[in-house]
């Protein structure tokens, strides 16, 4: 069974930093591209960041470009999202998702990030 | 690419047919997916490449369309189908976008 479990969320002040982690199991992690998708409270879904299976290629949405960095450790079956210069509008549930041919076929349960003073 | 879903809310009774629309601001070929999201849960992939059901998805869910106009049909609503549905395009695969969602609620 494919399992994705996010951790590292919480409350952070505007301008602060946070690092999200996603532990993957039940599939060959190193063979799959991965993404982070977020959902602001009561709002729709927004793709945030993508990483290739090897980790050599990454791409971010314009809304987080220059502030967020996606990375992975295939030896640890883990995906990460380093978030800097956080803003109130970054408040959302962040989902780790398996990115299969640019569709998201498996999702974690999500982790809440709240940016507030 | 902007995806516009309609209607915003669909009020139907169990057993009825649901027809959801997704329109793209430019052609996405058949590179469109549909997801279902229930309150407090992560989204679930239902349909990919416009008309292919994902693994384990019941046959009452079907997708159609190409280019700019797409439809998700639920042939006969079950109680567990009342949820929010999102479309997503991968035509511009570096800038994947979602529609704003259609809520299917119990009438």
Short mmCIF file of C-alpha atoms in Angstrom, two decimals:
data_model
loop_
_atom_site.label_atom_id
_atom_site.label_comp_id
_atom_site.label_asym_id
_atom_site.label_seq_id
_atom_site.Cartn_x
_atom_site.Cartn_y
_atom_site.Cartn_z
CA UNK A 1 0.00 0.00 0.00
CA UNK A 2 1.28 3.43 -0.97
CA UNK A 3 1.66 5.64 2.10
CA UNK A 4 2.75 9.27 2.29
CA UNK A 5 3.03 10.90 5.70
CA UNK A 6 3.78 14.60 6.10
CA UNK A 7 5.31 16.21 9.17
CA UNK A 8 6.88 19.49 10.26
CA UNK A 9 3.94 21.85 10.02
CA UNK A 10 2.83 24.33 12.63
CA UNK A 11 2.58 28.02 13.50
CA UNK A 12 5.28 30.37 12.25
CA UNK A 13 5.58 34.15 12.21
CA UNK A 14 5.57 36.13 8.96
CA UNK A 15 9.08 36.16 7.51
CA UNK A 16 9.92 32.91 9.27
CA UNK A 17 10.98 29.52 7.97
CA UNK A 18 9.69 25.98 8.18
CA UNK A 19 10.74 22.62 6.76
CA UNK A 20 8.15 20.04 5.80
CA UNK A 21 8.97 16.36 5.42
CA UNK A 22 7.12 13.55 3.70
CA UNK A 23 7.94 9.90 4.46
CA UNK A 24 7.06 7.55 1.62
CA UNK A 25 6.49 3.80 1.73
CA UNK A 26 4.80 1.04 -0.24
CA UNK A 27 6.43 1.87 -3.58
CA UNK A 28 9.87 2.40 -5.14
CA UNK A 29 10.27 6.05 -4.15
CA UNK A 30 13.31 6.68 -6.33
CA UNK A 31 11.32 5.79 -9.47
CA UNK A 32 8.68 8.48 -9.05
CA UNK A 33 8.46 12.23 -9.46
CA UNK A 34 6.92 14.04 -6.51
CA UNK A 35 5.13 17.31 -5.85
CA UNK A 36 3.78 19.46 -3.07
CA UNK A 37 0.22 20.78 -3.42
CA UNK A 38 -1.42 23.16 -0.96
CA UNK A 39 -4.92 24.19 -0.02
CA UNK A 40 -5.67 27.42 1.82
CA UNK A 41 -8.49 27.19 4.38
CA UNK A 42 -11.82 26.86 2.58
CA UNK A 43 -10.15 27.27 -0.82
CA UNK A 44 -9.16 25.14 -3.79
CA UNK A 45 -5.99 23.26 -4.65
CA UNK A 46 -2.74 24.90 -5.77
CA UNK A 47 0.28 23.02 -7.10
CA UNK A 48 3.40 24.41 -5.39
CA UNK A 49 6.57 22.51 -6.26
CA UNK A 50 7.83 19.57 -8.36
CA UNK A 51 10.93 17.38 -8.25
CA UNK A 52 12.12 14.74 -10.70
CA UNK A 53 12.71 11.14 -9.62
CA UNK A 54 16.46 11.62 -9.31
CA UNK A 55 16.12 15.04 -7.72
CA UNK A 56 18.15 16.75 -10.42
CA UNK A 57 15.27 18.85 -11.75
CA UNK A 58 12.93 20.99 -9.71
CA UNK A 59 10.31 23.60 -10.51
CA UNK A 60 8.22 25.93 -8.39
CA UNK A 61 5.00 27.84 -8.88
CA UNK A 62 5.49 31.56 -9.39
CA UNK A 63 3.80 32.24 -6.04
CA UNK A 64 6.66 30.58 -4.13
CA UNK A 65 9.59 30.99 -6.52
CA UNK A 66 12.73 32.13 -4.72
CA UNK A 67 11.25 31.31 -1.30
CA UNK A 68 10.53 27.55 -1.32
CA UNK A 69 12.95 24.75 -2.13
CA UNK A 70 11.93 21.17 -2.80
CA UNK A 71 14.39 18.32 -2.30
CA UNK A 72 14.45 14.58 -1.72
CA UNK A 73 16.60 11.85 -0.20
CA UNK A 74 15.96 8.64 -2.11
CA UNK A 75 18.04 6.64 0.35
CA UNK A 76 15.64 7.70 3.11
CA UNK A 77 12.45 7.56 0.97
CA UNK A 78 11.79 11.15 1.96
CA UNK A 79 10.62 14.37 0.33
CA UNK A 80 11.16 17.84 1.77
CA UNK A 81 9.94 21.39 1.34
CA UNK A 82 12.05 24.18 2.76
CA UNK A 83 9.89 27.28 3.14
CA UNK A 84 11.50 30.69 3.78
CA UNK A 85 10.18 34.26 3.97
CA UNK A 86 6.76 32.92 4.81
CA UNK A 87 3.73 35.12 4.28
CA UNK A 88 0.18 35.03 5.61
CA UNK A 89 -0.99 33.85 2.19
CA UNK A 90 1.17 30.72 2.56
CA UNK A 91 -1.20 29.51 5.29
CA UNK A 92 -2.59 26.22 4.01
CA UNK A 93 -2.71 22.48 4.34
CA UNK A 94 0.30 21.15 2.45
CA UNK A 95 0.01 17.79 0.72
CA UNK A 96 2.81 15.58 -0.46
CA UNK A 97 1.70 13.87 -3.69
CA UNK A 98 3.11 11.25 -6.00
CA UNK A 99 3.40 12.89 -9.39
CA UNK A 100 2.74 10.31 -12.09
CA UNK A 101 2.87 11.77 -15.58
CA UNK A 102 1.94 15.14 -14.05
CA UNK A 103 -1.17 13.79 -12.37
CA UNK A 104 -1.29 13.17 -8.61
CA UNK A 105 -2.18 9.55 -8.06
CA UNK A 106 -1.48 9.27 -4.33
CA UNK A 107 -1.64 11.93 -1.62
CA UNK A 108 -0.59 12.25 1.99
CA UNK A 109 -3.08 13.24 4.66
CA UNK A 110 -1.79 16.81 4.66
CA UNK A 111 -0.10 19.04 7.22
CA UNK A 112 -1.25 22.49 8.32
CA UNK A 113 1.07 25.46 8.09
CA UNK A 114 -0.16 28.66 9.72
CA UNK A 115 1.68 31.93 9.15
CA UNK A 116 0.59 34.46 11.73
CA UNK A 117 1.98 36.82 14.34
CA UNK B 1 -3.87 27.81 -18.19
CA UNK B 2 -7.04 28.74 -16.28
CA UNK B 3 -9.62 26.06 -15.62
CA UNK B 4 -13.19 27.18 -14.92
CA UNK B 5 -15.60 24.70 -13.35
CA UNK B 6 -19.36 24.92 -13.39
CA UNK B 7 -21.62 24.96 -11.62
CA UNK B 8 -20.07 25.99 -8.31
CA UNK B 9 -22.63 23.88 -6.47
CA UNK B 10 -24.82 21.05 -7.70
CA UNK B 11 -27.75 20.01 -5.51
CA UNK B 12 -28.95 16.51 -6.32
CA UNK B 13 -30.54 13.48 -4.67
CA UNK B 14 -29.02 10.01 -4.35
CA UNK B 15 -29.67 8.02 -7.53
CA UNK B 16 -29.65 11.08 -9.76
CA UNK B 17 -27.15 11.77 -12.52
CA UNK B 18 -24.48 14.42 -11.95
CA UNK B 19 -22.85 16.32 -14.79
CA UNK B 20 -19.88 18.56 -13.94
CA UNK B 21 -18.13 20.84 -16.40
CA UNK B 22 -14.54 22.06 -16.69
CA UNK B 23 -13.49 24.59 -19.33
CA UNK B 24 -9.87 25.47 -20.12
CA UNK B 25 -8.67 28.90 -21.23
CA UNK B 26 -6.71 27.22 -24.03
CA UNK B 27 -6.55 23.73 -25.44
CA UNK B 28 -5.11 21.10 -23.11
CA UNK B 29 -5.61 18.21 -25.54
CA UNK B 30 -6.85 15.33 -23.43
CA UNK B 31 -4.45 16.09 -20.58
CA UNK B 32 -7.08 16.58 -17.91
CA UNK B 33 -7.81 14.82 -14.64
CA UNK B 34 -10.63 14.84 -12.11
CA UNK B 35 -10.28 14.50 -8.33
CA UNK B 36 -12.76 13.98 -5.53
CA UNK B 37 -12.25 15.54 -2.10
CA UNK B 38 -14.34 14.86 0.99
CA UNK B 39 -14.21 17.10 4.08
CA UNK B 40 -11.04 16.64 6.08
CA UNK B 41 -9.54 14.26 3.53
CA UNK B 42 -6.93 14.47 0.81
CA UNK B 43 -8.07 14.55 -2.81
CA UNK B 44 -8.41 11.26 -4.69
CA UNK B 45 -7.65 10.80 -8.37
CA UNK B 46 -10.75 9.64 -10.26
CA UNK B 47 -10.08 10.20 -13.96
CA UNK B 48 -6.91 10.91 -15.93
CA UNK B 49 -6.29 11.80 -19.58
CA UNK B 50 -9.91 12.99 -19.75
CA UNK B 51 -11.58 9.59 -19.82
CA UNK B 52 -9.48 6.92 -18.08
CA UNK B 53 -10.63 5.77 -14.67
CA UNK B 54 -7.92 5.49 -12.04
CA UNK B 55 -7.38 2.22 -10.20
CA UNK B 56 -10.29 1.21 -8.00
CA UNK B 57 -12.68 3.91 -9.22
CA UNK B 58 -16.26 2.67 -9.75
CA UNK B 59 -17.68 2.54 -13.25
CA UNK B 60 -20.39 5.09 -12.39
CA UNK B 61 -17.68 7.76 -12.78
CA UNK B 62 -16.88 8.68 -16.36
CA UNK B 63 -15.05 11.50 -18.07
CA UNK B 64 -15.25 12.94 -21.54
CA UNK B 65 -14.09 15.85 -23.64
CA UNK B 66 -10.97 17.21 -25.30
CA UNK B 67 -9.44 20.54 -26.17
CA UNK B 68 -11.12 23.08 -23.92
CA UNK B 69 -14.37 21.43 -22.76
CA UNK B 70 -14.56 18.49 -20.38
CA UNK B 71 -17.26 16.70 -18.42
CA UNK B 72 -17.30 14.45 -15.40
CA UNK B 73 -20.44 12.34 -15.14
CA UNK B 74 -21.60 10.34 -12.15
CA UNK B 75 -24.31 8.10 -13.56
CA UNK B 76 -26.20 7.44 -10.33
CA UNK B 77 -25.14 9.25 -7.16
CA UNK B 78 -24.29 7.13 -4.14
CA UNK B 79 -24.30 8.69 -0.64
CA UNK B 80 -20.49 8.61 -0.58
CA UNK B 81 -20.26 10.66 -3.80
CA UNK B 82 -21.32 13.93 -2.19
CA UNK B 83 -18.06 15.84 -2.14
CA UNK B 84 -16.09 18.53 -3.94
CA UNK B 85 -14.69 17.72 -7.39
CA UNK B 86 -11.69 19.40 -9.01
CA UNK B 87 -10.32 19.24 -12.53
CA UNK B 88 -6.57 19.59 -13.20
CA UNK B 89 -4.60 20.06 -16.41
CA UNK B 90 -1.13 18.72 -17.17
CA UNK B 91 -0.82 20.11 -20.69
CA UNK B 92 1.53 22.74 -19.29
CA UNK B 93 3.21 20.17 -17.10
CA UNK B 94 5.53 22.60 -15.38
CA UNK B 95 2.57 24.79 -14.38
CA UNK B 96 -0.14 22.34 -13.41
CA UNK B 97 -3.37 24.08 -12.51
CA UNK B 98 -6.64 23.13 -10.89
CA UNK B 99 -10.16 24.39 -11.34
CA UNK B 100 -11.85 26.09 -8.40
CA UNK B 101 -14.04 23.06 -7.66
CA UNK B 102 -17.68 21.98 -7.87
CA UNK B 103 -19.46 20.94 -4.71
CA UNK B 104 -22.01 18.16 -5.14
CA UNK B 105 -24.41 18.41 -2.23
CA UNK B 106 -27.46 16.48 -1.13
CA UNK B 107 -30.71 18.13 -2.17
#
